[in-house]
PDB file of C-alpha atoms and ligand atoms in Angstrom:
ATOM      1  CA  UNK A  15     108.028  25.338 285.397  1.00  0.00           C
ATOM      2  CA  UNK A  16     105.873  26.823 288.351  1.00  0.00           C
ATOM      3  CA  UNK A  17     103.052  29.378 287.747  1.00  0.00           C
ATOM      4  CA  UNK A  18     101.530  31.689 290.438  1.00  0.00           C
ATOM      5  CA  UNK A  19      98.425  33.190 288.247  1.00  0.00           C
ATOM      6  CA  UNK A  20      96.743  35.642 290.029  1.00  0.00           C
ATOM      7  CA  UNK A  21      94.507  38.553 288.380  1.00  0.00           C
ATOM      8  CA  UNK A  22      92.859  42.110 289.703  1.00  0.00           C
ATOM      9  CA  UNK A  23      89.173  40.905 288.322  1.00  0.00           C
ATOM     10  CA  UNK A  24      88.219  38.208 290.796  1.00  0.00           C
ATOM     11  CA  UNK A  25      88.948  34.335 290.967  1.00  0.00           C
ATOM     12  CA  UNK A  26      85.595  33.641 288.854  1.00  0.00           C
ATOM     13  CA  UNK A  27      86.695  35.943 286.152  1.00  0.00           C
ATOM     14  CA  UNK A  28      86.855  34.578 282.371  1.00  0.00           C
ATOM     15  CA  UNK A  29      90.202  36.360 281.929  1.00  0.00           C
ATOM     16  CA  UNK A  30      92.098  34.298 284.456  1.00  0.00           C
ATOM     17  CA  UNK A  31      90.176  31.152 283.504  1.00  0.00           C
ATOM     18  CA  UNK A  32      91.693  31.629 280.004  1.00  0.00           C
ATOM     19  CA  UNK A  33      95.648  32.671 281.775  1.00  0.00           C
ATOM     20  CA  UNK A  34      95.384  29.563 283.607  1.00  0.00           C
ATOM     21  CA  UNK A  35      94.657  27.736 279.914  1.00  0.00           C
ATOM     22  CA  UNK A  36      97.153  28.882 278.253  1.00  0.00           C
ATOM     23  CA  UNK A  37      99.972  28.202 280.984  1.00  0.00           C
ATOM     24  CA  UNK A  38      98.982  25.202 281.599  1.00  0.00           C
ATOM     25  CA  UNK A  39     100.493  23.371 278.883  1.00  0.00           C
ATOM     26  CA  UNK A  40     103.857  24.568 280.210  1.00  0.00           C
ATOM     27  CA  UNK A  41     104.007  24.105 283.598  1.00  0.00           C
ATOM     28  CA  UNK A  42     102.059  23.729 286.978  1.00  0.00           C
ATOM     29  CA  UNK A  43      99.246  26.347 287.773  1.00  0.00           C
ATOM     30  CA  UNK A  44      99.175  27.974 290.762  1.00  0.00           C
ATOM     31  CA  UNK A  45      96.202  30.284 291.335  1.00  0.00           C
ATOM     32  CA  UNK A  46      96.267  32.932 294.183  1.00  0.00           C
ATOM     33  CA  UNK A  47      93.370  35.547 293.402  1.00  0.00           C
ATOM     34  CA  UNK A  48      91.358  38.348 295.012  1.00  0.00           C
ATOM     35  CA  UNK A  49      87.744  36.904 295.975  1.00  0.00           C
ATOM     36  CA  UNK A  50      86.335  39.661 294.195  1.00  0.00           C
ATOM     37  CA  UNK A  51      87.104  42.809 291.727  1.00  0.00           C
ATOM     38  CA  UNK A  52      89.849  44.869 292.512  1.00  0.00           C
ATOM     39  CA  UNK A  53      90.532  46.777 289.114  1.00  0.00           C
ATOM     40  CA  UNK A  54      92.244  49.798 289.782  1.00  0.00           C
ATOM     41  CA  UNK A  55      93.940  49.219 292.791  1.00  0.00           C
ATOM     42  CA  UNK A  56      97.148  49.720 291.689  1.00  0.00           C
ATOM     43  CA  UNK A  57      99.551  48.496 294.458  1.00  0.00           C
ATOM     44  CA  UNK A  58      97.665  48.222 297.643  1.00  0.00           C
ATOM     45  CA  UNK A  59      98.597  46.430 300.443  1.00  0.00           C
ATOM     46  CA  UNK A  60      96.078  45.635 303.356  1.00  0.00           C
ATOM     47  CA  UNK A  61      97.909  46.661 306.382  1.00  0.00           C
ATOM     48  CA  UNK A  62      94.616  46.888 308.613  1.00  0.00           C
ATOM     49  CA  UNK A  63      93.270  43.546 308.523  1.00  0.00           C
ATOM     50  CA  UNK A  64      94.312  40.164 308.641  1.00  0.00           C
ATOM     51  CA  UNK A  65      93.939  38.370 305.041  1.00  0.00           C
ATOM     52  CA  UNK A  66      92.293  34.796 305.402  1.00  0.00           C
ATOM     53  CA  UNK A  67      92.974  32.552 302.483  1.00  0.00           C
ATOM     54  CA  UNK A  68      90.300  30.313 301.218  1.00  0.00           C
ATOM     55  CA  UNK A  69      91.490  27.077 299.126  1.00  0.00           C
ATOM     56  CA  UNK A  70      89.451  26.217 296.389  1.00  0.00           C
ATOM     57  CA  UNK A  71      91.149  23.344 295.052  1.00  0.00           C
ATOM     58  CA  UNK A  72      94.374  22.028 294.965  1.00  0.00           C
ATOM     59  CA  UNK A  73      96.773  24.564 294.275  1.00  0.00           C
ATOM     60  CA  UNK A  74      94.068  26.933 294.216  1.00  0.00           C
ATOM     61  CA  UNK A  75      92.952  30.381 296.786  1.00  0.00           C
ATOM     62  CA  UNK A  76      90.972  33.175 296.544  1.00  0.00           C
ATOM     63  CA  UNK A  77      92.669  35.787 299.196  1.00  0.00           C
ATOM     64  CA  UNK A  78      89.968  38.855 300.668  1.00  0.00           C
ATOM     65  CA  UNK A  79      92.908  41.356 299.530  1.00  0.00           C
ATOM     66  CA  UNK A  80      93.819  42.998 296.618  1.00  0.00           C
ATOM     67  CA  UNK A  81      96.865  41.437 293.953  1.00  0.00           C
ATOM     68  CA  UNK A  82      99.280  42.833 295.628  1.00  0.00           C
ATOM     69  CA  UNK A  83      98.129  41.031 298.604  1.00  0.00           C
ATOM     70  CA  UNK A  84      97.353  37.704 296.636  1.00  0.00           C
ATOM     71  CA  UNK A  85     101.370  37.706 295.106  1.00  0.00           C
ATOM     72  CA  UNK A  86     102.863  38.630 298.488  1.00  0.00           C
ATOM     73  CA  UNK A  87     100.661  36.151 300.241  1.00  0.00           C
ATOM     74  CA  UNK A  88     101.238  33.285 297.613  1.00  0.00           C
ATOM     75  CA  UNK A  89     105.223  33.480 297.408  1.00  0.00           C
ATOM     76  CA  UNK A  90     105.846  33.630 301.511  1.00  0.00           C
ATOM     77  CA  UNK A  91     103.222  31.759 302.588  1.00  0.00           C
ATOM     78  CA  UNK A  92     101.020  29.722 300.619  1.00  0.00           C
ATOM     79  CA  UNK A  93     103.325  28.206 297.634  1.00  0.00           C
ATOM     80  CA  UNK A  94     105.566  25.622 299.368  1.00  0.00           C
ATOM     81  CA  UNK A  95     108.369  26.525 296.258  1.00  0.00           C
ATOM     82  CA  UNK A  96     108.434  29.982 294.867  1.00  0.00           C
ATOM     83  CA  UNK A  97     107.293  30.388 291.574  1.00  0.00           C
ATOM     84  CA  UNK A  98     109.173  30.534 288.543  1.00  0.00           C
ATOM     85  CA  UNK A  99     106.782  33.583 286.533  1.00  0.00           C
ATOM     86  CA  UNK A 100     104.381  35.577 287.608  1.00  0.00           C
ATOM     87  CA  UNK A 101     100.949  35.886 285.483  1.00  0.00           C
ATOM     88  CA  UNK A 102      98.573  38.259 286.006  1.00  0.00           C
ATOM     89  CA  UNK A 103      95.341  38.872 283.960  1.00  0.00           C
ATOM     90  CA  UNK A 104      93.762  38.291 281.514  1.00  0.00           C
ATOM     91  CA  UNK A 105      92.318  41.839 282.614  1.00  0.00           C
ATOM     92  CA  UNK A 106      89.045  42.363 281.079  1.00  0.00           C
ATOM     93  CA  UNK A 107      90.048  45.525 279.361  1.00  0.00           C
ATOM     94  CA  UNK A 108      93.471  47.293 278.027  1.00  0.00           C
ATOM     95  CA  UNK A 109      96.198  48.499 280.248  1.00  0.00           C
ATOM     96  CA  UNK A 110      98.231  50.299 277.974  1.00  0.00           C
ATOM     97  CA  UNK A 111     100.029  54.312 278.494  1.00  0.00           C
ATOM     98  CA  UNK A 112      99.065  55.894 281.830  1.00  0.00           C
ATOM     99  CA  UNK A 113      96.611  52.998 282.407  1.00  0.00           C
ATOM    100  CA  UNK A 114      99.535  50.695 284.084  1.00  0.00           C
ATOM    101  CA  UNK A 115      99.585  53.142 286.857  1.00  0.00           C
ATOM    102  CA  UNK A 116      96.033  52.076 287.842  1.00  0.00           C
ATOM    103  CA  UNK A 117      96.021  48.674 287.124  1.00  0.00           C
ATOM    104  CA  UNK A 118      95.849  45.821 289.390  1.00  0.00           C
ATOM    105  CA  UNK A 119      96.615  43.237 287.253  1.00  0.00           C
ATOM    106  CA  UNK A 120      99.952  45.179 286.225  1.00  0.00           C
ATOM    107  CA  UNK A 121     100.401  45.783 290.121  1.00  0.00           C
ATOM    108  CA  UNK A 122     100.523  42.319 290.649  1.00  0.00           C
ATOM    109  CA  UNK A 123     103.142  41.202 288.090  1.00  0.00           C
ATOM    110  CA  UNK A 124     105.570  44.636 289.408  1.00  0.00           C
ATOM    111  CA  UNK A 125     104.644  42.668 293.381  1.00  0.00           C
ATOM    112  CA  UNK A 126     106.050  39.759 291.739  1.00  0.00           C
ATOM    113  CA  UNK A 127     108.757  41.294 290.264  1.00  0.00           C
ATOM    114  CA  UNK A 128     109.534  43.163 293.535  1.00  0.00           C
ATOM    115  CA  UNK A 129     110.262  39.914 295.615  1.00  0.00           C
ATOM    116  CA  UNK A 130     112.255  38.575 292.559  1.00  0.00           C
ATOM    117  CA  UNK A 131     110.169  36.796 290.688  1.00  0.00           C
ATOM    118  CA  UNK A 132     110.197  37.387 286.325  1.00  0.00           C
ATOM    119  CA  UNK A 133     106.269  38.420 286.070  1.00  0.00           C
ATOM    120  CA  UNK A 134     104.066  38.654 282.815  1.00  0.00           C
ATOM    121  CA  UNK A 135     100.547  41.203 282.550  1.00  0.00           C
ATOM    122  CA  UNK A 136      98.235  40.373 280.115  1.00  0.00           C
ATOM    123  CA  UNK A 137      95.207  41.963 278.939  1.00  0.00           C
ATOM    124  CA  UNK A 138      92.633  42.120 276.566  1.00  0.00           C
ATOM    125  CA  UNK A 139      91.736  45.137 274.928  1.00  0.00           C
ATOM    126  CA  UNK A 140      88.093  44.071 274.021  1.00  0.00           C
ATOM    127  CA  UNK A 141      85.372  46.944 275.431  1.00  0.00           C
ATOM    128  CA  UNK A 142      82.119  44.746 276.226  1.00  0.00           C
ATOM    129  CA  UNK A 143      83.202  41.581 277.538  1.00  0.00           C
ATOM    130  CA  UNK A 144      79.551  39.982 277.349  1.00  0.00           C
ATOM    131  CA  UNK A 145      80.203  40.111 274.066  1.00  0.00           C
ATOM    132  CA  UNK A 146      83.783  39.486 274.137  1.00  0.00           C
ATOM    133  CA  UNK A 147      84.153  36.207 275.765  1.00  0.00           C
ATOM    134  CA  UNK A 148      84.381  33.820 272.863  1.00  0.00           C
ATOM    135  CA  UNK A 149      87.205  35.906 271.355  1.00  0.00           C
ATOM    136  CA  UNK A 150      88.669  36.228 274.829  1.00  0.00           C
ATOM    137  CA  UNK A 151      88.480  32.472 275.060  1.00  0.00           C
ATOM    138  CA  UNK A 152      90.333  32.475 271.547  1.00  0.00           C
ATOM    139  CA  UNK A 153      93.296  34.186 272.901  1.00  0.00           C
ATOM    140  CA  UNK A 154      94.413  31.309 274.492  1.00  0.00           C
ATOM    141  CA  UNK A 155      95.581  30.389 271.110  1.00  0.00           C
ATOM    142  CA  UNK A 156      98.017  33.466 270.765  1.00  0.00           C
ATOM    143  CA  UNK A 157      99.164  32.944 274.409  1.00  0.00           C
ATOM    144  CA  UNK A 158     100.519  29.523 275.035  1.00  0.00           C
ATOM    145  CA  UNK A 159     102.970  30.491 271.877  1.00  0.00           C
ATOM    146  CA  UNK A 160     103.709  34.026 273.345  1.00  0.00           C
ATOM    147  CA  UNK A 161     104.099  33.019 277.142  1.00  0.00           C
ATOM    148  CA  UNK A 162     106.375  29.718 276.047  1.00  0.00           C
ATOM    149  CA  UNK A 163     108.675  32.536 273.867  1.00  0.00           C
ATOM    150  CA  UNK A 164     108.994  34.992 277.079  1.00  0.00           C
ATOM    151  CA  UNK A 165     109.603  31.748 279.468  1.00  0.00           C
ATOM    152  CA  UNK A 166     112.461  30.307 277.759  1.00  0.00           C
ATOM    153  CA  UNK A 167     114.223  33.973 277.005  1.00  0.00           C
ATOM    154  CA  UNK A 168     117.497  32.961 277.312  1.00  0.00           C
ATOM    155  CA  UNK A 169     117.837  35.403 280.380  1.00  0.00           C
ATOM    156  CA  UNK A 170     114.670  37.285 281.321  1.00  0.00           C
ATOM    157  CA  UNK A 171     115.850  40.993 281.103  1.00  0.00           C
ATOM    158  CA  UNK A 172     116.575  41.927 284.730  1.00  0.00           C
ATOM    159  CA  UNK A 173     114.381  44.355 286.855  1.00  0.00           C
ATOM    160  CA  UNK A 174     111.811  44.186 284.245  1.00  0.00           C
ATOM    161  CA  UNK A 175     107.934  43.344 283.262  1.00  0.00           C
ATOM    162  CA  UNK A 176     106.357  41.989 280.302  1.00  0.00           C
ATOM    163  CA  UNK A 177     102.945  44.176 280.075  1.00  0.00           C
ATOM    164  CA  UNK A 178     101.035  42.247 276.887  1.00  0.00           C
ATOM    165  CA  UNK A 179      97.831  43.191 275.368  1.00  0.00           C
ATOM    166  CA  UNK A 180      95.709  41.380 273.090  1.00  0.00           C
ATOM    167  CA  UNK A 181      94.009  42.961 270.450  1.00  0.00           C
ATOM    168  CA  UNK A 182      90.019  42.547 270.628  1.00  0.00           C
ATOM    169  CA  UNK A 183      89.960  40.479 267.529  1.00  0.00           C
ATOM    170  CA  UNK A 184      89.478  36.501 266.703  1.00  0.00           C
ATOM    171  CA  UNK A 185      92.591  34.762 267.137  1.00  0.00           C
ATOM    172  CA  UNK A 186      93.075  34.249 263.267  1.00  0.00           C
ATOM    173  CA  UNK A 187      93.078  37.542 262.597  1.00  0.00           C
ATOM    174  CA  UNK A 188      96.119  38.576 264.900  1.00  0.00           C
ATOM    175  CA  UNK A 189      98.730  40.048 263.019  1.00  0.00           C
ATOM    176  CA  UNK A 190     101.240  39.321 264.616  1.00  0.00           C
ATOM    177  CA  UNK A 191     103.660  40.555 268.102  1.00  0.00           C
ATOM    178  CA  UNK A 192     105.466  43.732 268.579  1.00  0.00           C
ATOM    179  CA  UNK A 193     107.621  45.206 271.248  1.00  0.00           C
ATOM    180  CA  UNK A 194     106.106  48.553 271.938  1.00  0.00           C
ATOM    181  CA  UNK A 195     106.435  51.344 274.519  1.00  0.00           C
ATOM    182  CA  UNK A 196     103.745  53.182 276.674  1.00  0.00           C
ATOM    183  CA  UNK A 197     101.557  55.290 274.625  1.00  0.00           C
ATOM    184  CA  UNK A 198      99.639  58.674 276.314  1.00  0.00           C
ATOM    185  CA  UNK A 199      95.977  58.443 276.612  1.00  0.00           C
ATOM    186  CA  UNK A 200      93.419  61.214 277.919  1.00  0.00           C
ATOM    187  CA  UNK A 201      90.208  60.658 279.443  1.00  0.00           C
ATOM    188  CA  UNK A 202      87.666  63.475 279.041  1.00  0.00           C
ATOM    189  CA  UNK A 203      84.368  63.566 281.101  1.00  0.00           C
ATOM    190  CA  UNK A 204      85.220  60.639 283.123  1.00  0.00           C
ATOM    191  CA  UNK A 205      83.796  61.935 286.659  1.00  0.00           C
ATOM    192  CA  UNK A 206      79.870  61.930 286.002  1.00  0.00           C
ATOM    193  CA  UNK A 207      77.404  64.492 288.286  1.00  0.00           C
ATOM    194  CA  UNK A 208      74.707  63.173 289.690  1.00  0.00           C
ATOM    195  CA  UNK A 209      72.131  62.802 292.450  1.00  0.00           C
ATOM    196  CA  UNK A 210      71.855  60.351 295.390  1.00  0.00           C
ATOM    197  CA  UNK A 211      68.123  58.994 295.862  1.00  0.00           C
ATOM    198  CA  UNK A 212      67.791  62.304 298.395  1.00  0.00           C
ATOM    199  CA  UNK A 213      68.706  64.976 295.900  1.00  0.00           C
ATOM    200  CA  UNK A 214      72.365  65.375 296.907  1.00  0.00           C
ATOM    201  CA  UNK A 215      75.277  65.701 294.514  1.00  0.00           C
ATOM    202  CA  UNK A 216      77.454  62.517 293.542  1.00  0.00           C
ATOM    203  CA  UNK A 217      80.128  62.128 291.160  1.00  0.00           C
ATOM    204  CA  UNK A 218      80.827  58.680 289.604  1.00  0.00           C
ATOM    205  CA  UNK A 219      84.286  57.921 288.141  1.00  0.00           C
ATOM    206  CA  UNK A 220      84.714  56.384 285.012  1.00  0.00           C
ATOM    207  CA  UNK A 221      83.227  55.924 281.739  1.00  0.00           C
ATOM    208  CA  UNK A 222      84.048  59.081 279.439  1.00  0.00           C
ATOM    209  CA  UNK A 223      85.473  59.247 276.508  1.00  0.00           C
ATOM    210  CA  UNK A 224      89.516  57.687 276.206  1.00  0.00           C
ATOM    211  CA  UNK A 225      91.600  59.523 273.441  1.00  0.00           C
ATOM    212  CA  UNK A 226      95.011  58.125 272.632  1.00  0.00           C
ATOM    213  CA  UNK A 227      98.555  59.447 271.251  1.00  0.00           C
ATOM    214  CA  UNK A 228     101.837  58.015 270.228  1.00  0.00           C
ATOM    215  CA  UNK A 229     104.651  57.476 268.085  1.00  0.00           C
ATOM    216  CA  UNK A 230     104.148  54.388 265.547  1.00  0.00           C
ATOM    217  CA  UNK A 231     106.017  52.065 268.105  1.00  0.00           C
ATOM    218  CA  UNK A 232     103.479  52.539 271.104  1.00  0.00           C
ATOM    219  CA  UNK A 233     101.425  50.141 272.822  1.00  0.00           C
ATOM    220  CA  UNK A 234      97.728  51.361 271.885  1.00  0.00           C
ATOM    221  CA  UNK A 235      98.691  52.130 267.987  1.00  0.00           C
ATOM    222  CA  UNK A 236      99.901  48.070 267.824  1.00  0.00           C
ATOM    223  CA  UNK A 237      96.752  46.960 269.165  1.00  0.00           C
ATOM    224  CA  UNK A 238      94.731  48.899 267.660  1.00  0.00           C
ATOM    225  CA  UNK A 239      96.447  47.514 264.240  1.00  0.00           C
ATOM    226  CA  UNK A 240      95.539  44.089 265.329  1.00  0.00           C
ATOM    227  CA  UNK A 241      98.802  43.199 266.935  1.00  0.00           C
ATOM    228  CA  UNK A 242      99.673  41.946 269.944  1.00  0.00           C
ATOM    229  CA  UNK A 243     101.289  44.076 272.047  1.00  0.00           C
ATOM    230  CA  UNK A 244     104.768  43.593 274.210  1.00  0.00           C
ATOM    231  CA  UNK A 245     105.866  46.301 276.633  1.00  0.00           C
ATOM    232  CA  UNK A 246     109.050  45.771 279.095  1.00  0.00           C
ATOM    233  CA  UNK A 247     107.839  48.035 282.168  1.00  0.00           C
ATOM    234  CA  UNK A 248     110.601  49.241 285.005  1.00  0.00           C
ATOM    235  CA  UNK A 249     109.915  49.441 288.467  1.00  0.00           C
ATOM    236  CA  UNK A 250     112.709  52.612 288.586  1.00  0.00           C
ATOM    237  CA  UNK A 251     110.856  55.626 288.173  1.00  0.00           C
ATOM    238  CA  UNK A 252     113.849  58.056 288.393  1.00  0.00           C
ATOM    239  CA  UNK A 253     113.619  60.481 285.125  1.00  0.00           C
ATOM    240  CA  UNK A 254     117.757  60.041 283.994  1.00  0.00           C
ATOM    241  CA  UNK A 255     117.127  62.935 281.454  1.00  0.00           C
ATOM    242  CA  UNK A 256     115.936  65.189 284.111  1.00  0.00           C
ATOM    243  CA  UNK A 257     118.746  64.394 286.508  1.00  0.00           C
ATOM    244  CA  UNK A 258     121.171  65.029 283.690  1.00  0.00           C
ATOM    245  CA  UNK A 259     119.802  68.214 282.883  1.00  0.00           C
ATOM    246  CA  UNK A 260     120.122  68.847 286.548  1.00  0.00           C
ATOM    247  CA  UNK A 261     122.976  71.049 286.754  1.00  0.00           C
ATOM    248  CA  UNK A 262     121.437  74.028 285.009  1.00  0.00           C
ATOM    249  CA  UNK A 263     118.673  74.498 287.942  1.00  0.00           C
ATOM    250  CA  UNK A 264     119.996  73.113 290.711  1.00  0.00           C
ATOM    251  CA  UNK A 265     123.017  74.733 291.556  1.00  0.00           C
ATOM    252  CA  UNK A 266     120.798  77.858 292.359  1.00  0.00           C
ATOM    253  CA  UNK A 267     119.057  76.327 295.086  1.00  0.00           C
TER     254      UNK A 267
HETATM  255 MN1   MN B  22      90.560  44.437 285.964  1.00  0.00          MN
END
């Protein structure tokens, strides 16, 4: 089985480090990363620059582009056999509800998924990963298990993404895996005022505070039980219920 691994936090980041662990066992690594962070690029493409891979070992580049960039480079020009999966991650930090929308590392599995290839997100949801990294490290326990169950599906569901997060606890203390679907979170007070050395206004984003809902089967309420969570993601973001409720407003226009 071929790997590309590829990830949205940089080629030296522990996440991918830890990916590259846990698929190794069942197959050949392939690592195609972004030479530095990229989080919450979603699905950008560099159009205005040439990209100049730089190898790094054997089967190994770090790409001056974003994941999107790093899949589309890897499967038409750097791999000479396309992969069999896609993995992207570990992201250092949760991509679960409206968080997928923003995330590199689930760009880069729906880029994989868009030239054909079955692709796999995975992140942790640990908060401070200086602390973290031992139980990040840990996960590779939980992984090899979960990533040999979703490679050897009898048929990979079609058209479809595997978006996993690990709950921030030790590996022994993981309940267990459950399919899930995308919570909702809110972020309050995540653009922060401030001053530039000369007095004038700023505004930083991020930080804030992060509150979450969901019904019982939802992404966030799993991990935050301890359980790893499982989300099949669609590229097709047609709403069918709208369009079938269609009739009643569009006829008048
Ligand atoms: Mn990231």
């Amino acid at each position: 089985m071929r790997f590309l691994v590829t990830n949205d936090d940089g080629i030296l980041a522990h996440g991918m480090e830890c990916l590259c662990a846990a698929a190794e066992p069942l197959g050949q690594v392939t690592v195609v990363a972004p030479d530095r962070e990229q989080s919450a690029t979603s699905h950008s493409l560099t159009l205005h620059h040439p990209l100049r891979p730089v190898r790094r070992g054997e089967r190994k580049w770090q790409v001056d582009g974003t994941p999107t960039d790093c899949v589309m480079l890897a499967i038409e020009a750097l791999m000479p056999e396309r992969p069999d999966f896609v993995l992207s991650g570990i992201n250092h930090g949760q991509n679960m509800g409206e968080d997928v929308l923003y995330s590199g590392t689930v760009a880069a599995a729906m880029e994989g998924l868009a030239l054909g290839v079955p692709s796999i997100a995975v992140s942790f949801a640990g908060g401070d990963l200086r602390a973290d990294v031992s139980q990040l490290r840990e996960q590779v326990k939980v992984l090899t298990p979960l990533l040999k169950h979703l490679t050897s599906l009898p048929s990979f569901p079609a058209d479809t993404l595997f978006n996993v997060n690990l709950p921030p606890v030790p590996a022994d203390d993981v309940k267990g895996v459950k399919l899930t679907r995308l919570g909702r979170r809110a972020y309050s007070g995540s653009v922060a005022p401030m001053k530039d050395p000369w007095g004038r206004s700023i505004y930083w984003i991020g930080g804030g505070e992060i509150s979450w809902t969901g019904e019982a089967d939802s992404d966030f309420r799993a991990v935050q039980e301890g359980y790893v969570s499982v989300t099949p993601l669609h590229l097709d973001l047609t709403h069918y219920d709208a369009l079938k409720g269609a009739e009643r407003w569009w006829r008048s226009l």
